[in-house]
Short mmCIF file of C-alpha atoms and ligand atoms in Angstrom, two decimals:
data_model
loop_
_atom_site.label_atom_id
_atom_site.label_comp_id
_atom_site.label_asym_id
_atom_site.label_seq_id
_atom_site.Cartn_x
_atom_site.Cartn_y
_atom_site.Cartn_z
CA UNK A 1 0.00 0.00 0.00
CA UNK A 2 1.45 3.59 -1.01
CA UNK A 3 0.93 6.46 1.38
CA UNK A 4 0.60 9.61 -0.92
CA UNK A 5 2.25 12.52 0.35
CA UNK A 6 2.24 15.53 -1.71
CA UNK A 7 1.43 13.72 -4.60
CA UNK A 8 4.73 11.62 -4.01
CA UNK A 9 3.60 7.91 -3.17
CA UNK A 10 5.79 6.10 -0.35
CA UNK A 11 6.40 3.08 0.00
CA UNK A 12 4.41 1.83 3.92
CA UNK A 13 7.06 -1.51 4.43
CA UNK A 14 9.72 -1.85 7.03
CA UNK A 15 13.47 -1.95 6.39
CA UNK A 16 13.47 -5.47 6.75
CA UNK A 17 9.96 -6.09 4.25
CA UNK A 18 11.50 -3.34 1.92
CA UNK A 19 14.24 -5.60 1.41
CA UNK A 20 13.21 -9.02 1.72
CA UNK A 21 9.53 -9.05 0.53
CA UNK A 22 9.92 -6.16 -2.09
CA UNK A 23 13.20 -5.92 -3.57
CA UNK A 24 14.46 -9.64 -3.17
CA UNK A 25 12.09 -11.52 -5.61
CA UNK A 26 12.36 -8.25 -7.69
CA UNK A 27 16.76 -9.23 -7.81
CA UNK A 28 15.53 -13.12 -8.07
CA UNK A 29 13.65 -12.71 -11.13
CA UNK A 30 16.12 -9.74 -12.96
CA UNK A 31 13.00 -7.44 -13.26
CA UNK A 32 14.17 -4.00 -13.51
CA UNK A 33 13.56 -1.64 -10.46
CA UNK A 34 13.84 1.49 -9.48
CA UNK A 35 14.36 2.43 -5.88
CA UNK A 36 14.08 6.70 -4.66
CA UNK A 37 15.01 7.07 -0.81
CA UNK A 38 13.25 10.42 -0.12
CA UNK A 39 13.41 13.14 2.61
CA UNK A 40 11.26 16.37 3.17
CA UNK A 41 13.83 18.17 0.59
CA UNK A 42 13.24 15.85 -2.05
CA UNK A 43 9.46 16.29 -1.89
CA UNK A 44 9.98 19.65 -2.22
CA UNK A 45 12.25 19.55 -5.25
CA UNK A 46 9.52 17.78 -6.73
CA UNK A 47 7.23 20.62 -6.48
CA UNK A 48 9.64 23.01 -7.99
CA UNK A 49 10.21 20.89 -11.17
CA UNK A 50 7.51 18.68 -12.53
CA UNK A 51 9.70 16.58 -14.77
CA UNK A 52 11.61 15.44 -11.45
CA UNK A 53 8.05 14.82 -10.08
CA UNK A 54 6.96 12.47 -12.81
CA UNK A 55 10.25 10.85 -12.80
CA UNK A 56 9.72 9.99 -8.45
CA UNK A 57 6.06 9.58 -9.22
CA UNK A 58 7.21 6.71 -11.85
CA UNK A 59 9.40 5.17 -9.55
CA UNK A 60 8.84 1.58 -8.30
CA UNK A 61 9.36 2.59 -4.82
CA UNK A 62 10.05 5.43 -3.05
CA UNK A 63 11.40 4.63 0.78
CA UNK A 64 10.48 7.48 3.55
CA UNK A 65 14.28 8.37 4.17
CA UNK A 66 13.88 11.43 6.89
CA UNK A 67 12.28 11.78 9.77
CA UNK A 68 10.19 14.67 8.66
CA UNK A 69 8.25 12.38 6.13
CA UNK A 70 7.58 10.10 9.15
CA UNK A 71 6.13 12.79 10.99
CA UNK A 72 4.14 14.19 8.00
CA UNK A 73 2.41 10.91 6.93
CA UNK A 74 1.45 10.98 10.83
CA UNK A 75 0.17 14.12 10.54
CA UNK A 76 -1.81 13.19 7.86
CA UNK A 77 -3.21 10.32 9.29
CA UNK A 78 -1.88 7.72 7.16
CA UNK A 79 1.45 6.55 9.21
CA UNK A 80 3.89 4.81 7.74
CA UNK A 81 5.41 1.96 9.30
CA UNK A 82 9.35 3.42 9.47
CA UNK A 83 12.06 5.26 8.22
CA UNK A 84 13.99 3.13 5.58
CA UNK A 85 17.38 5.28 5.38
CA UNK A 86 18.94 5.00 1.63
CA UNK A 87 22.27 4.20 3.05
CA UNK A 88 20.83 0.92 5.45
CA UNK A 89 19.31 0.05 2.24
CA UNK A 90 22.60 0.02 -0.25
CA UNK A 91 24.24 -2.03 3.18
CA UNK A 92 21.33 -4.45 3.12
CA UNK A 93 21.68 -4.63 -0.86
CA UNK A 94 25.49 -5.41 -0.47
CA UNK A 95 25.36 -8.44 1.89
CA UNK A 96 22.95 -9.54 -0.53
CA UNK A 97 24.57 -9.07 -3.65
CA UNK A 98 27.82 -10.43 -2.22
CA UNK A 99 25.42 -13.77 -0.93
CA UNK A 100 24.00 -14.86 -4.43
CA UNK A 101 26.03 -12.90 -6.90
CA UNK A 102 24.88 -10.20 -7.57
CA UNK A 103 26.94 -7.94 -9.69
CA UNK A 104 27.31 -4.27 -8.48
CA UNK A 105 28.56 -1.35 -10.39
CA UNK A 106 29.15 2.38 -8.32
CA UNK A 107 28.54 5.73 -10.05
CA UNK A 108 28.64 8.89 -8.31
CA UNK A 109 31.15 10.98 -6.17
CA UNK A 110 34.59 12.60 -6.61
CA UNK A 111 36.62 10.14 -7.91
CA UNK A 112 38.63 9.77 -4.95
CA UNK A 113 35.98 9.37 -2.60
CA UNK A 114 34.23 6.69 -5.39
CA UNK A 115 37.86 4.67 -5.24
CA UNK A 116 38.25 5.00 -1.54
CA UNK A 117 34.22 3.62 -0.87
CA UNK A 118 34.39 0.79 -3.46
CA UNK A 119 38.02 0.05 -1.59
CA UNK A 120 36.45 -0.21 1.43
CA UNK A 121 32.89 -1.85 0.31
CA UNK A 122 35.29 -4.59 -1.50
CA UNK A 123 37.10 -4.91 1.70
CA UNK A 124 33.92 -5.74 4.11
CA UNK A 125 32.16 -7.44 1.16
CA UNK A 126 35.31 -9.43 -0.08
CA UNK A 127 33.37 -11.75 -2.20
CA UNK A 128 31.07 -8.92 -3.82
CA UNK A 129 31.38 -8.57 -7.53
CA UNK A 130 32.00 -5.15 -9.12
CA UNK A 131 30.81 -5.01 -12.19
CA UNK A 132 32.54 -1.44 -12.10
CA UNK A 133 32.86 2.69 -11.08
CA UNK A 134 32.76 5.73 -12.31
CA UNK A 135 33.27 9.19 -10.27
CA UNK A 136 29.65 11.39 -10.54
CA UNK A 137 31.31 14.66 -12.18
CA UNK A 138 29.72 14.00 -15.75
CA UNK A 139 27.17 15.83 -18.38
CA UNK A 140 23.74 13.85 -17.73
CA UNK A 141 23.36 13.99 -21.79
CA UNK A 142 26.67 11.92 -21.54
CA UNK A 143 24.70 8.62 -23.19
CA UNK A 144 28.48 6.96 -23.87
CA UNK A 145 28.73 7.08 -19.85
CA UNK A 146 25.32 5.30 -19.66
CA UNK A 147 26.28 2.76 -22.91
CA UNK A 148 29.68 2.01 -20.71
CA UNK A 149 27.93 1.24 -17.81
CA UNK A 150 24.96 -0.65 -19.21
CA UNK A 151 27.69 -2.74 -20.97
CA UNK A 152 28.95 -4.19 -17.90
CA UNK A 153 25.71 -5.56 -16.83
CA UNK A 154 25.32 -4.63 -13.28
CA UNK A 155 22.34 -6.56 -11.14
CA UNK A 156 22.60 -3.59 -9.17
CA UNK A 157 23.48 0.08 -10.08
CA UNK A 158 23.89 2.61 -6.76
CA UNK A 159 23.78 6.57 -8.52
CA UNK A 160 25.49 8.81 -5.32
CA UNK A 161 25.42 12.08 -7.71
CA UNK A 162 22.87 13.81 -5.50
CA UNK A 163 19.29 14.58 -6.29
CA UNK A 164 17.79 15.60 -8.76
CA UNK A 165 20.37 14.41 -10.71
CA UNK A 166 20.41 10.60 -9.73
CA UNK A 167 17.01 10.38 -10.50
CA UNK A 168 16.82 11.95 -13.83
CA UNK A 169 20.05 9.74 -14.72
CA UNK A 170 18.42 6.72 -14.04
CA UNK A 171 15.14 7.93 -15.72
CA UNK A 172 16.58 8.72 -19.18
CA UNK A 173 19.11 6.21 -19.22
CA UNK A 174 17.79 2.85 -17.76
CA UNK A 175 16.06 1.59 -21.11
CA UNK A 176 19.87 0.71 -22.13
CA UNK A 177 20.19 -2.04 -19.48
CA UNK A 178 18.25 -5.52 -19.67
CA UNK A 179 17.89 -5.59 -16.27
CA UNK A 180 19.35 -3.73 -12.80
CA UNK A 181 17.84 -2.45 -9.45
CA UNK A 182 18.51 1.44 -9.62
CA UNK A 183 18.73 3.62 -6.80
CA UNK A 184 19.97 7.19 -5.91
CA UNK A 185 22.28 7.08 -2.99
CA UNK A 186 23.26 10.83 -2.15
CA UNK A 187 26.06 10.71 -0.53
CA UNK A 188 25.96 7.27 0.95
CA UNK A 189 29.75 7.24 -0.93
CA UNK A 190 31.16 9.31 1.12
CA UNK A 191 30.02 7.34 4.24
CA UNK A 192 31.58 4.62 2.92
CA UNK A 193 34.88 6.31 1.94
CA UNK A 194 35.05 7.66 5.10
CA UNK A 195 34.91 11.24 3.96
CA UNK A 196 31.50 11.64 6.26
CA UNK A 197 29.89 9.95 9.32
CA UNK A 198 26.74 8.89 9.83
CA UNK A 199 25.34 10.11 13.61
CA UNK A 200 26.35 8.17 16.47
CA UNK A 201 23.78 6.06 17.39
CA UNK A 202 22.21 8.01 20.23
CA UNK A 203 21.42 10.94 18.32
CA UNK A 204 19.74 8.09 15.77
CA UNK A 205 17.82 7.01 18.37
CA UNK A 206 16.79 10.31 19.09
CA UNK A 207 15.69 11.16 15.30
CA UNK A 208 18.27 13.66 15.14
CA UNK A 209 20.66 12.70 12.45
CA UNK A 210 19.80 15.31 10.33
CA UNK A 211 20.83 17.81 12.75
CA UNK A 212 23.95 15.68 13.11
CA UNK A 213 24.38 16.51 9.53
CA UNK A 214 24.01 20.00 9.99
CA UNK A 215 26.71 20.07 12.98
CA UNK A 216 29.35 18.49 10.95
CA UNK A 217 28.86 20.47 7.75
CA UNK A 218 26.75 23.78 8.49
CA UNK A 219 26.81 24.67 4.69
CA UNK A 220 23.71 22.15 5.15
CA UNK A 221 21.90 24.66 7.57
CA UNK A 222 20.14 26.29 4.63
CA UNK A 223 18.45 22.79 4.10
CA UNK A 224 16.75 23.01 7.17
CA UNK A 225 14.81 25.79 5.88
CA UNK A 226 13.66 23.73 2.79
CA UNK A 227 12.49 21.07 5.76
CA UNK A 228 10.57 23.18 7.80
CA UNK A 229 8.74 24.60 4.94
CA UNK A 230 7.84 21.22 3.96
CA UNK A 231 6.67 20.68 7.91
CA UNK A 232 4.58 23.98 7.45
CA UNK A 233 2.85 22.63 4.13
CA UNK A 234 1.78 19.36 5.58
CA UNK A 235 0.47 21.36 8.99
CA UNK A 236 -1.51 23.58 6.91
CA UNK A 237 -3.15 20.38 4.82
CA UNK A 238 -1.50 21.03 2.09
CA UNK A 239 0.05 17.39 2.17
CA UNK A 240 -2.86 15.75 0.66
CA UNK A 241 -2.52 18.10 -2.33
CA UNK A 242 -0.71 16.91 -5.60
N1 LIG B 1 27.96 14.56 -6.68
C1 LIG B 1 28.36 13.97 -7.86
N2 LIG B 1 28.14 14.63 -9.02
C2 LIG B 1 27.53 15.85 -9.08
C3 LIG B 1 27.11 16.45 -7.85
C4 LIG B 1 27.34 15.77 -6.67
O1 LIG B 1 28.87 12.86 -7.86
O2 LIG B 1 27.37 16.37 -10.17
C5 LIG B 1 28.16 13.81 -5.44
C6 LIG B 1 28.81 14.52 -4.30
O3 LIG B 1 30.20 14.45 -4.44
C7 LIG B 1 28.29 13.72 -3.12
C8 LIG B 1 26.89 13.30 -3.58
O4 LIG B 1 26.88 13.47 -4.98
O5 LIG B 1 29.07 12.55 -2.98
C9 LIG B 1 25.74 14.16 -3.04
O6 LIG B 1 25.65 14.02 -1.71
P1 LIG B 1 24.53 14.79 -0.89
O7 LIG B 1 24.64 14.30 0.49
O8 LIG B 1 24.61 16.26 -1.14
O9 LIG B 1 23.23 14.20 -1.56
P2 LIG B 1 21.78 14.78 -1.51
O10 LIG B 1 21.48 15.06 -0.06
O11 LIG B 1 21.79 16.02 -2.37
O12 LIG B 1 20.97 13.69 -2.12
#
């Protein structure tokens, strides 16, 4: 069942159903997926530029990653069973590529921080296959990009090049692959490269890891603004509005 919010319809599973129940058989049978994680900001993105909207709104699933959708869908009276966080999903997605062989290829990031988090995913998923990388610096029209990667075949393809962009990649260029789950992973590279942290864990527990985010690198305070205007839309009742 999909939980509309702002016209953008989420996904009502829980980490563990997302993966097991939805995208599992989905890997099984090679049917082509695609997966947006998305927060208050990305909601709102959507309402600036329809094309991006029609692109989430076309999505096969798009996970509640942020709080603030959590509390919005309760405010609206239609709650949704968790937060699935993009970056627990690509983790989730790695132990089971690495279990039943599924190929995995990494676009997105500077190209050090792309080397340095495929390094380190090869080195805690040592039997993982790469199918290969790319850093995320290039020209969406770039179809030769898109023709490499679809050549390598990838069961899974993880975009970290930021939204809108990772979307609207996958979007225009996923018709040149036979199969592959797609998803946008932000910055879920950089996690990985070590470049940035995820919150400690109490400040997780506390639903706070976006202001985490904002302590560490304040250039993300502006966000916050985008977030509480979201909050202020959905208060008003403007969350049940397309
Ligand atoms: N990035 C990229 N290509 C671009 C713009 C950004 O590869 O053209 C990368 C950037 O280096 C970072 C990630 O995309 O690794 C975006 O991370 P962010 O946390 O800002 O993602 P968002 O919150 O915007 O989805």
């Amino acid at each position: 069942m999909k939980h509309v919010i702002m016209g953008i319809p989420f996904t009502n599973a829980t980490k563990k159903e997302f993966i097991e129940d939805y995208l599992t058989p989905r890997l099984e049978t090679a049917e082509q997926t695609t997966v947006v994680t998305a927060n208050p900001e990305i909601v709102m993105k959507t309402r600036e530029n329809n094309a991006y909207k029609q692109v989430v709104q076309a999505a096969d699933y798009v996970c509640p990653d942020g709080i603030g959708i959590i509390y919005a869908a309760k405010m609206m009276k239609q709650p949704l069973k968790e937060r699935i966080p993009g970056i627990e999903v690509v983790d989730a997605l790695l132990h089971l590529a690495e279990e039943k062989g599924y190929s995995c290829y990494f676009l997105g990031a500077e190209q050090s921080v792309n080397e340095r988090a495929v390094a380190q995913i090869k080195k805690t998923f040592p039997k993982l296959k790469v199918a290969g990388n790319h850093h995320g610096f290039f020209d969406i029209d770039d179809r030769s990009l898109a023709e490499r990667v679809a050549a390598t075949d990838p069961d899974i393809v993880f975009v970290a090049v930021g939204a809108p962009k990772q979307e609207l990649w996958i979007a225009k260029y996923k018709h040149l692959f036979h199969k592959g789950l797609f998803m946008g992973v932000g910055g879920s590279f950089d996690v990985y490269a070590g470049a940035a942290k995820r919150a400690p864990e109490i400040w997780m527990k506390l639903n706070l890891e976006w202001l985490y985010r904002i302590v560490i690198q304040p250039s993300r305070v502006f966000r916050i603004f985008t977030s509480l205007r979201f909050m202020f839309l959905i208060a008003i009742g403007q969350g049940k509005k397309d």
